[in-house]
CSV table of C-alpha atoms and ligand atoms in Angstrom, one decimal:
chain,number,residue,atom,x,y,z
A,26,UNK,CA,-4.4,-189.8,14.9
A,27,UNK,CA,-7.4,-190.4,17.6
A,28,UNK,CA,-9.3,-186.8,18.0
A,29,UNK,CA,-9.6,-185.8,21.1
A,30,UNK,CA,-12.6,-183.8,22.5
A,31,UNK,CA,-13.4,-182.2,26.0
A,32,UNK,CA,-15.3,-179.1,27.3
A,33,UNK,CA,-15.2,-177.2,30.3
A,34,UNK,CA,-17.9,-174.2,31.7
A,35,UNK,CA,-16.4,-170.5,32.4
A,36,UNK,CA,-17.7,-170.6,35.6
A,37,UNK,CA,-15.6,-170.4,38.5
A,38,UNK,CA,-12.3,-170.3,39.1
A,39,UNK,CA,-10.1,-173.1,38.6
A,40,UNK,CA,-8.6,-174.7,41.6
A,41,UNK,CA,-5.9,-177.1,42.4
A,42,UNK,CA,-7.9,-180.2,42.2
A,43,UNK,CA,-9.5,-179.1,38.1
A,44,UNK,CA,-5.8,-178.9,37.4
A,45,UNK,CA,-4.1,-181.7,38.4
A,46,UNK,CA,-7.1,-184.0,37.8
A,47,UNK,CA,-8.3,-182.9,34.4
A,48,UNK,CA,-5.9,-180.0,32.8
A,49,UNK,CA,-2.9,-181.9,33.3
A,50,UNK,CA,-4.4,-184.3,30.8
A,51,UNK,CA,-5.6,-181.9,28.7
A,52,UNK,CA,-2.0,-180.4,28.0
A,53,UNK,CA,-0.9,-184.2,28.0
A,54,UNK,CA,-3.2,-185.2,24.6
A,55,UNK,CA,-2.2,-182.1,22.7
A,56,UNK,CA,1.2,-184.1,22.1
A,57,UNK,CA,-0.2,-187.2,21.2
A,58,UNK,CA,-3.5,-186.5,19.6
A,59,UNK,CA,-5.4,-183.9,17.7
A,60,UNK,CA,-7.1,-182.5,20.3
A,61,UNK,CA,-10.2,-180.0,20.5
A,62,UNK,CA,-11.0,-178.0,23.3
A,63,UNK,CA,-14.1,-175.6,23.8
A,64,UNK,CA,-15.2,-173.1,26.6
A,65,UNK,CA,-18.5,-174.3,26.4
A,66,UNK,CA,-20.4,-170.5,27.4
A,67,UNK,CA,-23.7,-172.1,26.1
A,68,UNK,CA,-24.2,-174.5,28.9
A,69,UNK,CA,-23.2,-171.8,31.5
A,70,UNK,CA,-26.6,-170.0,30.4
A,71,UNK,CA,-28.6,-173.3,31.6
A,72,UNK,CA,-28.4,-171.5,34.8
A,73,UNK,CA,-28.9,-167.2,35.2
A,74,UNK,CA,-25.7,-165.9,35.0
A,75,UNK,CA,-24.5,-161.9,35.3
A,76,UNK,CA,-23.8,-161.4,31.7
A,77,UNK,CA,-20.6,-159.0,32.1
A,78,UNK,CA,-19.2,-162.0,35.0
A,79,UNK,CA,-19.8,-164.7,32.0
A,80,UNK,CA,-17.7,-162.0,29.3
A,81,UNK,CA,-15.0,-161.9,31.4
A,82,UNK,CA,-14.9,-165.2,33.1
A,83,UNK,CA,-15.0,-167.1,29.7
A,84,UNK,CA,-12.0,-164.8,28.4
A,85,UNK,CA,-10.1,-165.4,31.7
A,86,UNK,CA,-10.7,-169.2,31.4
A,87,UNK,CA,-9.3,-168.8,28.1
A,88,UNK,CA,-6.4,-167.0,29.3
A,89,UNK,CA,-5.6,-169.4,32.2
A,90,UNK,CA,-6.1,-172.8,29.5
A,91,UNK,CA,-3.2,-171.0,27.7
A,92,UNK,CA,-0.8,-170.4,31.1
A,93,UNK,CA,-1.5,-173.8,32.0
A,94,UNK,CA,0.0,-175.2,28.7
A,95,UNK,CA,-2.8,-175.3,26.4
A,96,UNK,CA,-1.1,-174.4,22.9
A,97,UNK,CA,-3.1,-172.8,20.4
A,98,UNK,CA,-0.4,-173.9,17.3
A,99,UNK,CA,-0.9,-177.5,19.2
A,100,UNK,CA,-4.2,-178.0,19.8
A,101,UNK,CA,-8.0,-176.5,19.1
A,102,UNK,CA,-9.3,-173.8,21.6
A,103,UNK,CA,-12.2,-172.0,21.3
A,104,UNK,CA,-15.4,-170.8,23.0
A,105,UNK,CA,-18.7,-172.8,22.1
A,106,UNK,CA,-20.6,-169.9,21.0
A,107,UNK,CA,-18.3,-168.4,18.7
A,108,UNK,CA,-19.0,-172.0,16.3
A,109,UNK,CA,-22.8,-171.2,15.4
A,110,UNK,CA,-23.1,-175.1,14.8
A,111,UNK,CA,-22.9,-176.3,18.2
A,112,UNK,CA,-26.7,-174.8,18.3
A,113,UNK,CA,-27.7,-175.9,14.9
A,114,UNK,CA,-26.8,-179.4,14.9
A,115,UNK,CA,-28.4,-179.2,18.7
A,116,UNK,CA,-31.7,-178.7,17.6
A,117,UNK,CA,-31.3,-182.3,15.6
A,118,UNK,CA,-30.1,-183.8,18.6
A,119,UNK,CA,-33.0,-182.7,20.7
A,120,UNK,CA,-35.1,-184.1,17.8
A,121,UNK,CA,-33.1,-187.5,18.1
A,122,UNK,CA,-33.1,-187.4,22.2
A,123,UNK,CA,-35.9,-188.5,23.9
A,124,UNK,CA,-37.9,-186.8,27.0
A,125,UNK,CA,-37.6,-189.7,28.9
A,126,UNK,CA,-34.0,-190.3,28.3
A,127,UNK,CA,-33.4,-186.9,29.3
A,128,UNK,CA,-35.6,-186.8,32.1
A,129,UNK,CA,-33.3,-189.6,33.7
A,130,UNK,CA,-30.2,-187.2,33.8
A,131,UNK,CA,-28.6,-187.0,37.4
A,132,UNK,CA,-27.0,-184.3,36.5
A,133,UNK,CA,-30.3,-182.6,35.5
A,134,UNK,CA,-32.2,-183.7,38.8
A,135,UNK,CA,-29.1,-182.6,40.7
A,136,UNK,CA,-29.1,-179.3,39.4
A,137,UNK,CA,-32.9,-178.5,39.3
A,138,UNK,CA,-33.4,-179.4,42.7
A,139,UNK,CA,-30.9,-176.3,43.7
A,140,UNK,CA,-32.3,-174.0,41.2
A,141,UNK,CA,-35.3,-171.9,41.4
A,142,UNK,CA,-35.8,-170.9,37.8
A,143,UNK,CA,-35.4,-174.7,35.8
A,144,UNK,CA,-34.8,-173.7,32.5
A,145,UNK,CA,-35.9,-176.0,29.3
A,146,UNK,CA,-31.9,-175.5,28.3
A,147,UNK,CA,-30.6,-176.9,31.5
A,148,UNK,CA,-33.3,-180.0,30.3
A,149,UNK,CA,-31.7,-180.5,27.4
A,150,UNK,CA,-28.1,-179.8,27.9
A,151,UNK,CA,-27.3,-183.0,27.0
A,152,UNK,CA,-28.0,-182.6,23.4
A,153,UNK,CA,-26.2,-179.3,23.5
A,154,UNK,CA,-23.5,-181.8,24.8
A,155,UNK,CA,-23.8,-184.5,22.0
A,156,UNK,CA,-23.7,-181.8,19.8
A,157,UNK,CA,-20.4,-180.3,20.7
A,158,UNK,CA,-19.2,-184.2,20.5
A,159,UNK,CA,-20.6,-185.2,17.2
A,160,UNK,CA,-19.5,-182.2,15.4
A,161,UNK,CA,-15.7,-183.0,15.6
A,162,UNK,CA,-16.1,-186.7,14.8
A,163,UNK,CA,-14.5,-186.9,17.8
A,164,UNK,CA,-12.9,-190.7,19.4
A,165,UNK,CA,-12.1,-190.1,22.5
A,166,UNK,CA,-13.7,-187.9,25.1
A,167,UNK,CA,-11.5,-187.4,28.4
A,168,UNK,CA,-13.7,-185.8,31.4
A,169,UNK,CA,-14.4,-187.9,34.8
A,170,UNK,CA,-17.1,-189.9,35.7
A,171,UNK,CA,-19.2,-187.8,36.8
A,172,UNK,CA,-19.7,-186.9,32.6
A,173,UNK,CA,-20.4,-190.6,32.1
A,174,UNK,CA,-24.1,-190.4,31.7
A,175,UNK,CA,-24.0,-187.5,29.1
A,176,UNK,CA,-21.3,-189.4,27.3
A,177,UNK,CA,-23.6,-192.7,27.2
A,178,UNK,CA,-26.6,-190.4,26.2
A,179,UNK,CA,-24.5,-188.8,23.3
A,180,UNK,CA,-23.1,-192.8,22.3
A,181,UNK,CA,-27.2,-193.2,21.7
A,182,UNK,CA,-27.5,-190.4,19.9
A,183,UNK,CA,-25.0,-191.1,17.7
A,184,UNK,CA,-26.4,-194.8,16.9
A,185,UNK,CA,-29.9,-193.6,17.1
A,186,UNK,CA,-29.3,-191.1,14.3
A,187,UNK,CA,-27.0,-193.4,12.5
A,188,UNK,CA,-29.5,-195.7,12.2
A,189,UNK,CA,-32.3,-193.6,10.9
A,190,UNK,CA,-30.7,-191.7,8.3
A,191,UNK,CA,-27.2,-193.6,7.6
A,192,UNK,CA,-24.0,-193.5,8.5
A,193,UNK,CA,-23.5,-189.9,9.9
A,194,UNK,CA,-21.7,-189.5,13.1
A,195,UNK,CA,-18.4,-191.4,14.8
A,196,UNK,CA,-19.9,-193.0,17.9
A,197,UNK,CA,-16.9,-191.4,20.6
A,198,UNK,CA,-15.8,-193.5,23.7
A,199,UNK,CA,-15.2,-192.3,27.2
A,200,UNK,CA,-11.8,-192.3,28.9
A,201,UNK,CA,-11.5,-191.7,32.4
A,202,UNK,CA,-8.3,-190.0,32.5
A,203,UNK,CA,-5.6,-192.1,34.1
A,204,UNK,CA,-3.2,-190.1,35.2
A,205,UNK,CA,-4.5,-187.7,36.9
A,206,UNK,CA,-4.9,-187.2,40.3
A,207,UNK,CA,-8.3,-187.0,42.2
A,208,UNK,CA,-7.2,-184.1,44.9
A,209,UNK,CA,-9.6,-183.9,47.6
A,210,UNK,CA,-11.0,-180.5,49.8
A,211,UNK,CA,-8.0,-179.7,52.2
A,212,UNK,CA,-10.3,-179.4,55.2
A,213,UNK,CA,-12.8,-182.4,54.2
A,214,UNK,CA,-10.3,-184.7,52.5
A,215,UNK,CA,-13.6,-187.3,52.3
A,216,UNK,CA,-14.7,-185.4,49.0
A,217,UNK,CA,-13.7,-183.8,46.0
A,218,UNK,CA,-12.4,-179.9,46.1
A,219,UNK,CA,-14.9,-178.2,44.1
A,220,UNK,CA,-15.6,-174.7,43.6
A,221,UNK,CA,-19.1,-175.4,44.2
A,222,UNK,CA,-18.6,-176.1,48.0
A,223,UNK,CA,-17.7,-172.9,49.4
A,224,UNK,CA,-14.6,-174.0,51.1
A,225,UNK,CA,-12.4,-171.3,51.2
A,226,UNK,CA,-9.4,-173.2,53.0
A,227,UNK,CA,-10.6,-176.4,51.1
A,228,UNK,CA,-9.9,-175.4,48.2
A,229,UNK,CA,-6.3,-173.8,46.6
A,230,UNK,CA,-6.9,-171.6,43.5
A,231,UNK,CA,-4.7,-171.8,40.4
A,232,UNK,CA,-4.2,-167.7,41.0
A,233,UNK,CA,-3.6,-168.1,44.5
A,234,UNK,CA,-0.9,-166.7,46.2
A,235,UNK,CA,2.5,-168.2,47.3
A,236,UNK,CA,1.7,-167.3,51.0
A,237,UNK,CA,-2.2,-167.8,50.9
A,238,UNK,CA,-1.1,-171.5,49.5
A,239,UNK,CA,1.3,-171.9,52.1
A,240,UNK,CA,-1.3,-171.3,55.0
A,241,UNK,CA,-3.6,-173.8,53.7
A,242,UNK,CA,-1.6,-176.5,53.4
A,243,UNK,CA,0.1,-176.1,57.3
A,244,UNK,CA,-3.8,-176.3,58.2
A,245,UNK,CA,-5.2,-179.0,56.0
A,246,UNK,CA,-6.8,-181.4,58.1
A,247,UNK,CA,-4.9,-185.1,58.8
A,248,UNK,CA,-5.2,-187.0,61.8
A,249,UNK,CA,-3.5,-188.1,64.9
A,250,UNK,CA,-1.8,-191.3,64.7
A,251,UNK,CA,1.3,-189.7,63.3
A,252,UNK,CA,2.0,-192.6,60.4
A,253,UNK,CA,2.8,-191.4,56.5
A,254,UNK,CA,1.1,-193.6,54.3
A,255,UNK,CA,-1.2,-193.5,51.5
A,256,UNK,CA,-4.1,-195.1,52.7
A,257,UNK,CA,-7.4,-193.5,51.8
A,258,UNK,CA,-9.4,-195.0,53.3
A,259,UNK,CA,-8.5,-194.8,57.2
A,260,UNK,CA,-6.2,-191.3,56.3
A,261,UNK,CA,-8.0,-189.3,53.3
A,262,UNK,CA,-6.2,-186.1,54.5
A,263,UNK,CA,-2.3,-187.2,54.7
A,264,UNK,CA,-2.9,-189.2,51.6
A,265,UNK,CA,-4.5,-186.0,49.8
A,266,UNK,CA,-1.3,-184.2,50.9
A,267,UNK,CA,0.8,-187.1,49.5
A,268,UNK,CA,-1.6,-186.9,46.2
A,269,UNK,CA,-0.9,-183.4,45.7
A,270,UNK,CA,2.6,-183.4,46.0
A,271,UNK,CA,2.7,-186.6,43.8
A,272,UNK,CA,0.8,-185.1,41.3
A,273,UNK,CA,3.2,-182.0,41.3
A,274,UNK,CA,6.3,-184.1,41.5
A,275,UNK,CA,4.9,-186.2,38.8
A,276,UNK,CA,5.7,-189.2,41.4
A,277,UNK,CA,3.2,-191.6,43.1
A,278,UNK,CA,1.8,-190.9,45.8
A,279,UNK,CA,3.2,-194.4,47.3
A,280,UNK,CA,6.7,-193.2,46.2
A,281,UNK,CA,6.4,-190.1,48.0
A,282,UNK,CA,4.9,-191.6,51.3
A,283,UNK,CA,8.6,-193.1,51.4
A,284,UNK,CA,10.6,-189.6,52.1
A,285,UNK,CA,8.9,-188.5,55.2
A,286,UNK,CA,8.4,-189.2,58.8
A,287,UNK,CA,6.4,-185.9,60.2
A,288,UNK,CA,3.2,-184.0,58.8
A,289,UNK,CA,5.1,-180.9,59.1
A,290,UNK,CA,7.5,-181.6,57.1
A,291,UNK,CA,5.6,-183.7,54.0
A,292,UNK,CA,3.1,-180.2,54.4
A,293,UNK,CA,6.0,-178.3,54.0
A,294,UNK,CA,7.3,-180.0,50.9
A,295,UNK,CA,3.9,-180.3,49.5
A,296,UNK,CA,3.4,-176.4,50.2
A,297,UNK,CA,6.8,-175.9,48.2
A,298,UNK,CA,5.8,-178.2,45.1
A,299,UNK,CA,2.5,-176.2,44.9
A,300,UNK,CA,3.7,-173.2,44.9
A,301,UNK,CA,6.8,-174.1,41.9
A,302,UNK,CA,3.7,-175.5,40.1
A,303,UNK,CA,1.6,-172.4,40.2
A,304,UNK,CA,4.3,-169.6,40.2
A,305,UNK,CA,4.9,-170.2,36.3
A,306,UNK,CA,1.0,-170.2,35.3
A,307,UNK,CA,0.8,-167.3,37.5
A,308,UNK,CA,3.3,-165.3,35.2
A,309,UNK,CA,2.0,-166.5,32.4
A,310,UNK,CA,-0.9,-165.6,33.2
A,311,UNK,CA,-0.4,-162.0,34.0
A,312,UNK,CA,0.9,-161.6,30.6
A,313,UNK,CA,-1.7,-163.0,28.8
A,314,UNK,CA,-3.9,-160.6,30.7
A,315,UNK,CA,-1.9,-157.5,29.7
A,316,UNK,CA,-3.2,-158.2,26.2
A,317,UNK,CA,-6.4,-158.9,25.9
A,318,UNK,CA,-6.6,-158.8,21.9
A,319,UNK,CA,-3.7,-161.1,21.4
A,320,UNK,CA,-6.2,-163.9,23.5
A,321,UNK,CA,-8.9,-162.8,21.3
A,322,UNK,CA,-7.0,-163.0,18.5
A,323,UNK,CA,-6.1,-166.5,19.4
A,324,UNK,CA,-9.8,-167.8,20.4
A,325,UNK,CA,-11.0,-166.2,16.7
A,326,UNK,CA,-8.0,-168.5,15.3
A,327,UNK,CA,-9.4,-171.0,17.5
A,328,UNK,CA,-13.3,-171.0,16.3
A,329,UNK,CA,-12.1,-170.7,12.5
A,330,UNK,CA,-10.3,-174.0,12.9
A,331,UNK,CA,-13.1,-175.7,14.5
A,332,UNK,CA,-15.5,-174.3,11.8
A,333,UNK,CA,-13.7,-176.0,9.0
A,334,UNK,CA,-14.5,-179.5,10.9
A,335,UNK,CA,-17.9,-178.6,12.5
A,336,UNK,CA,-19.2,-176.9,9.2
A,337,UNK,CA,-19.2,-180.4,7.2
A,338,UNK,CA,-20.4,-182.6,9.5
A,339,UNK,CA,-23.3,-180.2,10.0
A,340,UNK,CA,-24.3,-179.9,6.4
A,341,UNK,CA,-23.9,-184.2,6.4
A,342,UNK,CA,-26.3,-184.7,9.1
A,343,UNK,CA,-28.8,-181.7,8.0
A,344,UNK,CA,-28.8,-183.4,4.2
A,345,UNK,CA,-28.9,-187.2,6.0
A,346,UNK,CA,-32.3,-186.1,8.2
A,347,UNK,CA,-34.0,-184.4,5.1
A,348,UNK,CA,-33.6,-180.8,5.3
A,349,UNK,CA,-33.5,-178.9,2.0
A,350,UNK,CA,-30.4,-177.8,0.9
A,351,UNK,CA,-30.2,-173.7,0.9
B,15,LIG,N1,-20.8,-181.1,30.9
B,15,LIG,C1,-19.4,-180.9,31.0
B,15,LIG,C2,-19.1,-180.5,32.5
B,15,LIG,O1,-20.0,-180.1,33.2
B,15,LIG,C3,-18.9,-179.8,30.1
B,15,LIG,C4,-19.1,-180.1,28.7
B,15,LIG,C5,-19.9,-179.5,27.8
B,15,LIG,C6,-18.3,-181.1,28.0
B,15,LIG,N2,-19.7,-180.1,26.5
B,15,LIG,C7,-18.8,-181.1,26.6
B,15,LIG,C8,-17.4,-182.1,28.4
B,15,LIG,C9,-18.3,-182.0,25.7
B,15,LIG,C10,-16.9,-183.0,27.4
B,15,LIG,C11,-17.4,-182.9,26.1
B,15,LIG,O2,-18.0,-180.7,32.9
């Protein structure tokens, strides 16, 4: 069986668009793979964070990965910092990285431009990256392409260290997810929603409420020509609608074009699906929340399991680069 690897940052709420692109996947590979998931709280500190919103946004993450179908008896979830070797074998990567290499990170230009305080972490949170990877021997890492550069820098890793000290890691490929959907800002259908953006009625949160959903989707922005196809390119907003309730039909967006003849009427069935989609994680949520040791509980299960793996390939690539053994 492939393994499966893929991290995502407590930070944030999850929205819409992080569900039906990437977590619908996610619950997806748990069936056909052994799959490892990590709350990666390490990279949130790359930039300043409020330590008691970090606590309790990386155990809400946690919560919300299980209501949206994440199964700890199926697959691996844990949080990054509760597996000490994601920063051990680190410090090798950053050893096997070089500045240059890192230096030509988009992600790291992208994200220092905006900051004030450029920490050396955020420099090198690829390696912290490749680390997380490597550990797990991991085949197959499923995140979009905007992770393709720290997936081809942690590939190079991989070989580079290979090559010096022998045969140490499994060099993983990236898949961009096929299935799922790419679900665009409600109001500016021409990019991506994002939590990042500040657009409140862009964006539809997985904890939303039924009516609050509602009224976004009777106001998301389409156009005037009054024809329902998917069509991107000259219609981004009636073909996000169409995406969305596609994606929560589990039907094509093509396929769904085919039932309707007026906005009003595809918003109101894509209002409908959303909500049906949401409603379940939202109760499962809640109950989840009302026991905050049983998630602990879980996540401590979680990091054990991942220890077993991380622990020996650790202890391999210390002995491969020379260090003494203790
Ligand atoms: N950099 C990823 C992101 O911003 C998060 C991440 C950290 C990750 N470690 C990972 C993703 C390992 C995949 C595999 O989304």
């Amino acid at each position: 069986m492939a393994r499966v690897f893929s991290g995502i940052q407590p930070s944030g709420d999850l929205h819409l668009g992080n569900l039906l692109g990437a977590l619908v996947n996610w619950v997806n590979h748990q069936e056909e793979h052994e799959a490892v998931y990590c709350i990666v709280d390490l990279h949130a500190l790359t930039l300043p964070k409020d330590p008691e919103e970090l606590r309790s946004s990386t155990l809400e993450l946690a919560q919300l990965l299980m209501a949206v179908g994440l199964d700890p008896d199926k697959c691996t979830l844990f949080v990054q910092s509760h597996v000490p070797e994601h920063s051990q074998l680190a410090w090798l990567m950053e050893c096997t990285v070089s500045y240059g290499e890192l230096s030509r990170m988009t992600a790291f230009k992208d994200k220092s431009d905006r900051s004030e305080f450029i920490s050396a972490g955020l420099f090198t949170y690829p390696a912290l990256q490749a680390a997380d990877i490597l550990l797990y021997d991991t085949d197959l890492v499923p995140v979009g392409d905007d992770q393709r550069q720290h997936i081809e820098i942690t590939r190079d890793i991989a070989e580079r260290f290979n090559h010096r000290f022998g045969e140490t890691f499994v060099v993983p490929e990236h898949v961009i997810p096929p299935a799922g959907a790419r679900i665009m800002d409600l109001q500016h259908p021409e990019r991506k929603m994002s939590k990042s953006q500040h657009s409140v009625n862009g964006t539809i949160n997985v904890l939303e409420n039924p009516d609050s959903v509602r009224k976004k989707i009777k106001r998301a922005v389409t156009d005037s020509d009054g024809e329902i196809r998917f069509d991107f390119e000259s219609k981004a907003g009636v073909s996000n609608l169409l995406s969305i309730l596609g994606a929560a039909k589990g039907d094509s967006p093509e396929e769904v074009a085919k039932s309707f003849e007026r906005y009003g009427d595809l918003k109101s069935a894509a209002a409908d699906a959303v909500v049906d989609l949401l409603l379940p994680i939202q109760e499962r949520y809640a109950d989840l929340q009302s026991d905050p040791a049983e998630t602990r509980r879980l996540l401590q299960a979680g990091a054990e399991k991942a220890q077993e793996v991380a622990s020996r390939t650790l202890t391999r690539a210390q002995q491969n680069c020379g260090l003494l053994q203790a």
